[in-house]
Amino acid sequence: MKPTDSTSDADTAQPTIISDGTDTETFSFETSGSTVEVTWRERLRDFYEEFIYKPGLVAWDDRRTRIGAAIMSIYVFMGTLGAWLYPAPSTNQVERGLEPFETLSAPLGSTGSGQDVLAMVIHATPEMLIMVTAGGIFATGVAVIIGTVAGYKGGSVDRVLTSFSDVAMSIPGLPLVMVLAVVFRPRDPVLIGILLTINYWAGLGRSIRSQVLTLREESYVEASRTMGVSTPRILFKDIIPNLMPFVLVNFANAARYVVFASVGLYYLGVLPSSVDNWGLQLENAYSQAGALVGGGALYQLIAPMIAIMGIALGLILLAQGLDRVFNPRVRTRLAGETESTADEEDRETNTEVNM
Amino acid sequence: MSLRTEEMDGNSVRDPVIRMSDVSVTYDDGESYVLDGVTVPIERNEILGIVGESGSGKSMLASSLLDAVPDPGQLSGSVEYRPEENESTEVLALEESELRRLRWEEISMVFQGAMSSFNPTMKIKEHFIETLEAHDAIVGVGMDRARELLEDLYLEPDRVLQSYPHELSGGMQQRALIALSLVLEPNVLVMDEPTAALDLLMQQSILLLLQELRAKYDLTMVFITHDLPLVASLSDRLAVMYAFELVEIGPASEVIGSPTHPYTRALLNATPNLNAPLSEMRPVEGKSPAPINVPSGCSYHPRCPLATEECRANHPPDEPVSPGHTAACFHWEEARTEIELNYDGAETGGDQR
Amino acid sequence: MNNYYLKRTIRAVLTVWIVITLTFGMIRLLPGGPLEQLRGKLLRQGVSPSRVNAMIESYQNVRPNQSLPEQYYEYMTALLTGDLGQSFLQKEPVTAIIGDALPWTVFVMITSTLFIFLIAIVWGALMAYKEGTTFDLLSSSASILFAAVPFYVLGIGLVIVFGYQLELLPTGHRLSPEVEPGLSLLFVLDAVDHAILPIASMVITGAGLQVLAMRGNAIQVLGSDFVRVARLRGLSDQRISVRYVARNAILPMYTGFLTLIGFNLGGSIILEQVFSYPGIGYYMYQALEARDYPLMMGIFLVITVALVLAVYVADLTYGLIDPRVKSGDSREAY
């Protein structure tokens, strides 16, 4: 399980050589700030090439990534421009109990208290996006820190961190979050995002740790180590970049978990109802007998449902598409179409030609 | 061209157990060749070494012998199998059920990487039993033979049979796999890089064991490797592959002692040698071609120091060098003088190796 | 080997202990809420303060005038003797409520998880065998689509359609009022009738990602050398698909299966609310709403212990089904 293809090994070693070579003019100025700057810029560019642009191309080649990205940009649009331009929901802003597609002032109809359903859907988006981002960053960030340090340091540090993750992982997420929600009554979406992923990172941290364990045995990491490069530098330069695709996949997964959990908790009414949320909308519609029996108010349920499933679908598609970058099994077959097969083993040549 | 080859082969191979004629494997609806018109007879009870770089198509050659080219590869040509001197079967024309019998019962195979050739969740013993059962062999008799084979390979039969694959060392797994491939008493054993994952000492001991097995069980062996020195001592004849074709074939001592194809000479010069100083060691310059863009004419011409217009335009025929020794090169005579070899004892055609 | 089992056991016990300590701490963090109101109410009603204190103590398992270690000691000993306190809401011992509700939740969750994995294994393997076909493409798309639906959203939809509109299935409760629990066919049928919708919403939404995982595993195994060698050895397709492909593709999913049961127990809080299905999740929600802390913490503990137990069992038994991990130490359950 190596998160990058074989070329990156060579290329991560290269930047230093290349920059040393092209820096000869700056080099004559003696080692001053400028040398460092150029090297840094080049390093950044190489980093971009190697870890963002190339994997991005591979991911983009997958239809799922493109659809997922398109869906997510709709939500971002809805959460920024949409929420800014479209009037916020309020009681009696339109006629009560409007059916969908009746008037332009409430295209998706209105609730029993005269709120515009579409406005409710749109204005729940910004909070949701903040929550999802906060949760995703918190979960993957903590997982990366704990996983890499535990995996790279080893010894007693590893033991302590691993046991810590084990315990955190054994506590059931949803019930814990509910209890904490009752204790802290969080209102800030960032806080809610973090709270929801309070122990989500644990399992992820474990997988990152085991990947770091394999990565640290790679020759280029070992080379850095023998050259006396400091641990944080190795972690940031050699290890974490190689984990990026995996981390991104799990960012999308964590984000989806935040969507499901937050909507669920808002639906239950466990989280304070200060914020517009699709879960609240669901709850309102569901608790109104009309939505259930007559089917007349069904549209009130369907709008938030579609909003929830849409964002979840976008995130799943993104995760699946990104997985292609991370997962070497899927990736070699793809790479075979463009790369020369000459230096590969016979066996691999065969599978590549297969495509 | 093919006629002359037949004549040459007729001289050196009297009783071929397998005769491959113009065997090709193509992908992408015939657009890319991963094996290109290989013609080679395999003498009964010989050890034929096939040497080539990674990606030269040697694994394809091995798979072709059992009509087991991975999908969607298209196999064409003829693979004639002759269990007895006057019997003949066309392997590529066999029905699925006949093919099932041919494989393992007549022609067997050892893959590179024994570690991955066993089902990790089954004991070694079960692998033997299911193989015997699948071929309607009597399990009791077959298992006795398995034990004998394992003993021949210096393994403790009881211990090995009761083990899971991961409980055995790489060398033990490889030997167990050889025993598994011989349990149905095949005539021919095809080995694809069987020792690649092993250390030098283990490689050597397995080669010795293979020679013993050949004598004891009257086996014909096809030994495929990238490691020229490894097969040099083991093989009766050597064939060199380049870019999905056989470029030179002949008795092992001649191919090593007096190679004629420029590629073979370059390959030998690139081989680490105790006698030659490291400074004289040369890697083969350039890159071997991928299946999609094999050069026209002689596929080696972009890397060949002797290449002329003729090489770029025409595909060289297999030129007879000496009885039983051919080289697909227009300039094989020049090659002998123009490309110097960097090791002792060359050009005398002797048996130094 | 023994070392491995010992380590796992210690880890499981340690985790449970830490969670117990955590709940002990959390109870002290919790806002007073209804208990304080109750205290005031009882005092106003003229109940003697000492009795009020005793009642409150029994509800919250807290004796405020003891030192913290003493409180902790009492809390632990009470737990070890199986005393989870008294439910303020239901006026019953917490253990009695959990004892009544847990079997139903476990029934729903284990059944759902079993179905999820059955579907995943069969469907995923089929997709792998037919990799690249229209069937594979359609199934993959469907799996992703279903995975995008939260189980409670589907649950709401199912209740509306099958419960309220078609009136085919009950909209809530674990049994019809007239049916008494017992070993009768009527009881079993009625229980199944009430559990179909909750199970369906878990299975339909949960199977998608597992199907995709199984598909990936099976494709990997199908492409492995040992399957190719097995074909060359002349083994029958049936034997290869069962002993080689299925076995090696299912193995990595085993741990996930057990831990998913544990995780789904947590999800029961939302699920049982949607279906008004009185299992432990339903009561946990009720307890949360009413700030019935003893009941809330009791159920929280039970779910945690179930999850720890699932991981523990997965750890201990994995070595039995995968010969490669007999020695154990190198591999973990996750």
Coordinates of N, CA and C in Angstrom, one line a residue, chain B residues 72-175:
Chain B
P72 N -7.1 -9.3 -22.3 CA -7.7 -9.8 -23.6 C -6.7 -10.0 -24.7
G73 N -5.5 -10.6 -24.3 CA -4.5 -10.8 -25.2 C -4.9 -11.9 -26.3
Q74 N -4.5 -11.6 -27.5 CA -4.8 -12.5 -28.6 C -3.6 -13.4 -29.0
L75 N -3.7 -14.7 -28.9 CA -2.6 -15.6 -29.1 C -2.8 -16.2 -30.5
S76 N -1.7 -16.1 -31.4 CA -1.8 -16.7 -32.7 C -0.6 -17.5 -33.0
G77 N -0.6 -18.2 -34.0 CA 0.6 -19.1 -34.4 C 0.3 -20.5 -34.0
S78 N 1.3 -21.3 -33.7 CA 1.1 -22.7 -33.5 C 2.0 -23.1 -32.3
V79 N 1.5 -23.8 -31.4 CA 2.3 -24.5 -30.3 C 2.0 -26.0 -30.4
E80 N 2.9 -26.7 -30.9 CA 2.7 -28.1 -31.1 C 3.4 -28.9 -30.0
Y81 N 2.6 -29.7 -29.3 CA 3.1 -30.5 -28.2 C 3.2 -31.9 -28.6
R82 N 4.4 -32.6 -28.4 CA 4.6 -33.9 -28.8 C 4.9 -34.8 -27.6
P83 N 3.9 -35.4 -27.0 CA 4.2 -36.2 -25.8 C 5.1 -37.4 -26.1
E84 N 5.0 -38.0 -27.3 CA 5.9 -39.0 -27.7 C 6.5 -38.6 -29.1
E85 N 7.5 -39.3 -29.6 CA 8.1 -38.9 -30.8 C 7.2 -38.8 -32.0
N86 N 6.2 -39.7 -32.0 CA 5.3 -39.7 -33.1 C 3.9 -39.3 -32.8
E87 N 3.7 -38.6 -31.7 CA 2.4 -38.0 -31.4 C 2.5 -36.5 -31.5
S88 N 1.3 -35.9 -31.8 CA 1.4 -34.5 -31.9 C 0.0 -33.9 -31.6
T89 N 0.0 -32.8 -30.8 CA -1.2 -32.1 -30.4 C -1.0 -30.6 -30.7
E90 N -2.0 -30.0 -31.2 CA -1.9 -28.5 -31.4 C -2.5 -27.9 -30.1
V91 N -1.7 -27.3 -29.3 CA -2.2 -26.8 -28.0 C -3.2 -25.7 -28.2
L92 N -3.0 -24.8 -29.2 CA -3.9 -23.7 -29.4 C -5.2 -24.1 -29.9
A93 N -5.4 -25.3 -30.4 CA -6.6 -25.8 -30.9 C -7.4 -26.6 -29.9
L94 N -6.9 -26.7 -28.7 CA -7.6 -27.6 -27.7 C -8.8 -27.0 -27.2
E95 N -9.8 -27.9 -26.8 CA -11.0 -27.5 -26.1 C -10.6 -27.2 -24.7
E96 N -11.5 -26.5 -24.0 CA -11.3 -26.0 -22.7 C -10.9 -27.2 -21.7
S97 N -11.7 -28.3 -21.9 CA -11.5 -29.5 -21.0 C -10.2 -30.2 -21.3
E98 N -9.8 -30.2 -22.6 CA -8.5 -30.8 -23.0 C -7.4 -30.0 -22.5
L99 N -7.6 -28.7 -22.6 CA -6.6 -27.8 -22.1 C -6.3 -27.9 -20.6
R100 N -7.4 -28.1 -19.9 CA -7.4 -28.3 -18.5 C -6.5 -29.5 -18.1
R101 N -6.6 -30.6 -18.9 CA -5.8 -31.7 -18.7 C -4.4 -31.5 -19.1
L102 N -4.2 -30.8 -20.2 CA -2.8 -30.6 -20.7 C -2.0 -29.8 -19.6
R103 N -2.6 -28.8 -19.1 CA -1.9 -28.0 -18.1 C -1.7 -28.8 -16.9
W104 N -0.6 -28.7 -16.3 CA -0.2 -29.4 -15.1 C 0.0 -30.9 -15.3
E105 N -0.8 -31.6 -16.2 CA -0.5 -33.0 -16.3 C 0.6 -33.2 -17.4
E106 N 0.7 -32.4 -18.4 CA 1.7 -32.5 -19.4 C 2.7 -31.4 -19.3
I107 N 2.2 -30.2 -19.4 CA 3.1 -29.0 -19.3 C 2.7 -28.2 -18.0
S108 N 3.7 -28.0 -17.1 CA 3.4 -27.4 -15.9 C 4.2 -26.1 -15.8
M109 N 3.9 -25.3 -14.8 CA 4.5 -24.0 -14.8 C 4.8 -23.5 -13.3
V110 N 5.9 -22.9 -13.1 CA 6.2 -22.2 -11.9 C 6.3 -20.8 -12.1
F111 N 5.5 -20.0 -11.4 CA 5.5 -18.5 -11.6 C 6.6 -17.8 -10.8
Q112 N 6.8 -16.6 -11.2 CA 7.7 -15.8 -10.4 C 6.9 -15.4 -9.1
G113 N 7.6 -15.4 -8.0 CA 6.9 -15.0 -6.8 C 6.0 -16.2 -6.2
A114 N 6.7 -17.1 -5.6 CA 6.0 -18.2 -5.1 C 5.0 -17.8 -4.0
M115 N 5.4 -16.7 -3.3 CA 4.7 -16.2 -2.2 C 3.2 -15.9 -2.6
S116 N 3.1 -15.4 -3.8 CA 1.7 -15.0 -4.2 C 1.1 -16.1 -5.0
S117 N 1.7 -17.3 -5.2 CA 1.1 -18.4 -6.0 C 0.3 -19.3 -5.2
F118 N 0.4 -19.2 -3.8 CA -0.4 -20.1 -3.0 C -1.6 -19.2 -2.4
N119 N -2.7 -19.9 -2.2 CA -3.8 -19.3 -1.5 C -3.4 -19.1 0.0
P120 N -3.3 -17.8 0.4 CA -2.8 -17.6 1.8 C -3.7 -18.2 2.9
T121 N -4.9 -18.6 2.6 CA -5.8 -19.1 3.6 C -5.9 -20.6 3.6
M122 N -5.0 -21.3 2.8 CA -5.1 -22.7 2.7 C -3.7 -23.3 3.0
K123 N -3.8 -24.5 3.7 CA -2.5 -25.2 4.0 C -1.9 -25.7 2.6
I124 N -0.6 -25.9 2.6 CA 0.1 -26.4 1.4 C -0.6 -27.8 1.0
K125 N -0.9 -28.6 2.0 CA -1.4 -29.9 1.7 C -2.7 -29.8 0.9
E126 N -3.6 -28.8 1.2 CA -4.8 -28.7 0.5 C -4.6 -28.3 -1.0
H127 N -3.5 -27.6 -1.2 CA -3.2 -27.2 -2.6 C -2.9 -28.5 -3.4
F128 N -2.1 -29.4 -2.8 CA -1.8 -30.6 -3.5 C -3.0 -31.5 -3.7
I129 N -3.8 -31.6 -2.6 CA -5.0 -32.5 -2.7 C -6.0 -32.0 -3.8
E130 N -6.3 -30.7 -3.8 CA -7.2 -30.1 -4.7 C -6.7 -30.3 -6.1
T131 N -5.4 -30.1 -6.3 CA -4.9 -30.3 -7.7 C -5.0 -31.7 -8.1
L132 N -4.7 -32.7 -7.2 CA -4.9 -34.1 -7.6 C -6.4 -34.4 -7.9
E133 N -7.3 -33.9 -7.1 CA -8.7 -34.1 -7.3 C -9.2 -33.5 -8.6
A134 N -8.7 -32.3 -8.9 CA -9.2 -31.7 -10.1 C -8.8 -32.5 -11.3
H135 N -7.7 -33.3 -11.2 CA -7.3 -34.0 -12.4 C -7.6 -35.5 -12.2
D136 N -8.6 -35.8 -11.4 CA -9.0 -37.2 -11.2 C -7.9 -38.2 -10.9
A137 N -6.9 -37.7 -10.2 CA -5.8 -38.6 -9.8 C -6.1 -39.2 -8.4
I138 N -5.5 -40.4 -8.2 CA -5.8 -41.0 -6.9 C -5.0 -40.2 -5.8
V139 N -5.7 -39.7 -4.8 CA -5.1 -38.7 -3.9 C -4.0 -39.4 -3.1
G140 N -4.3 -40.6 -2.6 CA -3.3 -41.4 -1.8 C -1.9 -41.5 -2.6
V141 N -2.0 -42.0 -3.8 CA -0.8 -42.2 -4.6 C -0.2 -40.8 -4.9
G142 N -1.0 -39.9 -5.2 CA -0.5 -38.5 -5.5 C 0.2 -37.9 -4.3
M143 N -0.3 -38.1 -3.1 CA 0.3 -37.5 -2.0 C 1.6 -38.2 -1.6
D144 N 1.7 -39.5 -1.9 CA 3.0 -40.2 -1.7 C 4.0 -39.6 -2.6
R145 N 3.6 -39.3 -3.9 CA 4.5 -38.7 -4.8 C 4.9 -37.3 -4.3
A146 N 3.9 -36.5 -3.8 CA 4.2 -35.2 -3.3 C 5.2 -35.2 -2.2
R147 N 5.1 -36.2 -1.3 CA 6.1 -36.3 -0.2 C 7.5 -36.6 -0.8
E148 N 7.5 -37.5 -1.8 CA 8.8 -37.8 -2.4 C 9.4 -36.6 -3.0
L149 N 8.6 -35.9 -3.7 CA 9.1 -34.7 -4.4 C 9.6 -33.7 -3.4
L150 N 8.9 -33.5 -2.3 CA 9.3 -32.5 -1.3 C 10.6 -33.0 -0.7
E151 N 10.7 -34.3 -0.5 CA 12.0 -34.8 0.1 C 13.1 -34.6 -0.9
D152 N 12.8 -34.8 -2.2 CA 13.8 -34.6 -3.2 C 14.3 -33.1 -3.2
L153 N 13.4 -32.3 -2.8 CA 13.8 -30.9 -2.7 C 14.3 -30.5 -1.3
Y154 N 14.6 -31.5 -0.6 CA 15.2 -31.3 0.8 C 14.2 -30.5 1.7
L155 N 13.0 -30.9 1.6 CA 12.0 -30.3 2.6 C 11.5 -31.4 3.5
E156 N 11.0 -31.1 4.7 CA 10.4 -32.1 5.5 C 8.9 -32.2 5.1
P157 N 8.5 -33.3 4.4 CA 7.2 -33.3 3.9 C 6.1 -33.0 4.9
D158 N 6.2 -33.7 6.0 CA 5.1 -33.5 7.0 C 4.9 -32.1 7.5
R159 N 6.1 -31.5 7.8 CA 6.0 -30.1 8.3 C 5.5 -29.2 7.2
V160 N 6.0 -29.3 6.0 CA 5.6 -28.4 4.9 C 4.1 -28.5 4.6
L161 N 3.7 -29.8 4.5 CA 2.3 -30.0 4.1 C 1.3 -29.4 5.1
Q162 N 1.7 -29.5 6.4 CA 0.8 -29.0 7.4 C 0.9 -27.5 7.6
S163 N 1.8 -26.8 6.8 CA 2.0 -25.4 7.1 C 1.1 -24.5 6.2
Y164 N 0.8 -23.3 6.6 CA 0.2 -22.3 5.7 C 1.4 -21.6 5.0
P165 N 1.1 -21.1 3.8 CA 2.2 -20.5 3.0 C 3.0 -19.5 3.7
H166 N 2.4 -18.7 4.5 CA 3.2 -17.6 5.2 C 4.1 -18.2 6.2
E167 N 3.9 -19.4 6.6 CA 4.8 -20.0 7.7 C 6.1 -20.5 7.1
L168 N 6.2 -20.5 5.8 CA 7.4 -21.0 5.1 C 8.3 -19.9 4.7
S169 N 9.6 -20.1 4.6 CA 10.4 -19.0 4.1 C 10.3 -19.0 2.6
G170 N 10.8 -17.9 2.0 CA 10.7 -17.7 0.5 C 11.2 -18.9 -0.2
G171 N 12.4 -19.4 0.2 CA 13.0 -20.5 -0.5 C 12.2 -21.8 -0.4
M172 N 11.6 -22.0 0.8 CA 10.8 -23.2 1.0 C 9.5 -23.1 0.2
Q173 N 8.9 -21.9 0.2 CA 7.7 -21.8 -0.7 C 8.0 -22.1 -2.1
Q174 N 9.2 -21.6 -2.6 CA 9.5 -21.8 -4.0 C 9.7 -23.3 -4.3
R175 N 10.3 -24.0 -3.3 CA 10.5 -25.4 -3.6 C 9.2 -26.2 -3.5

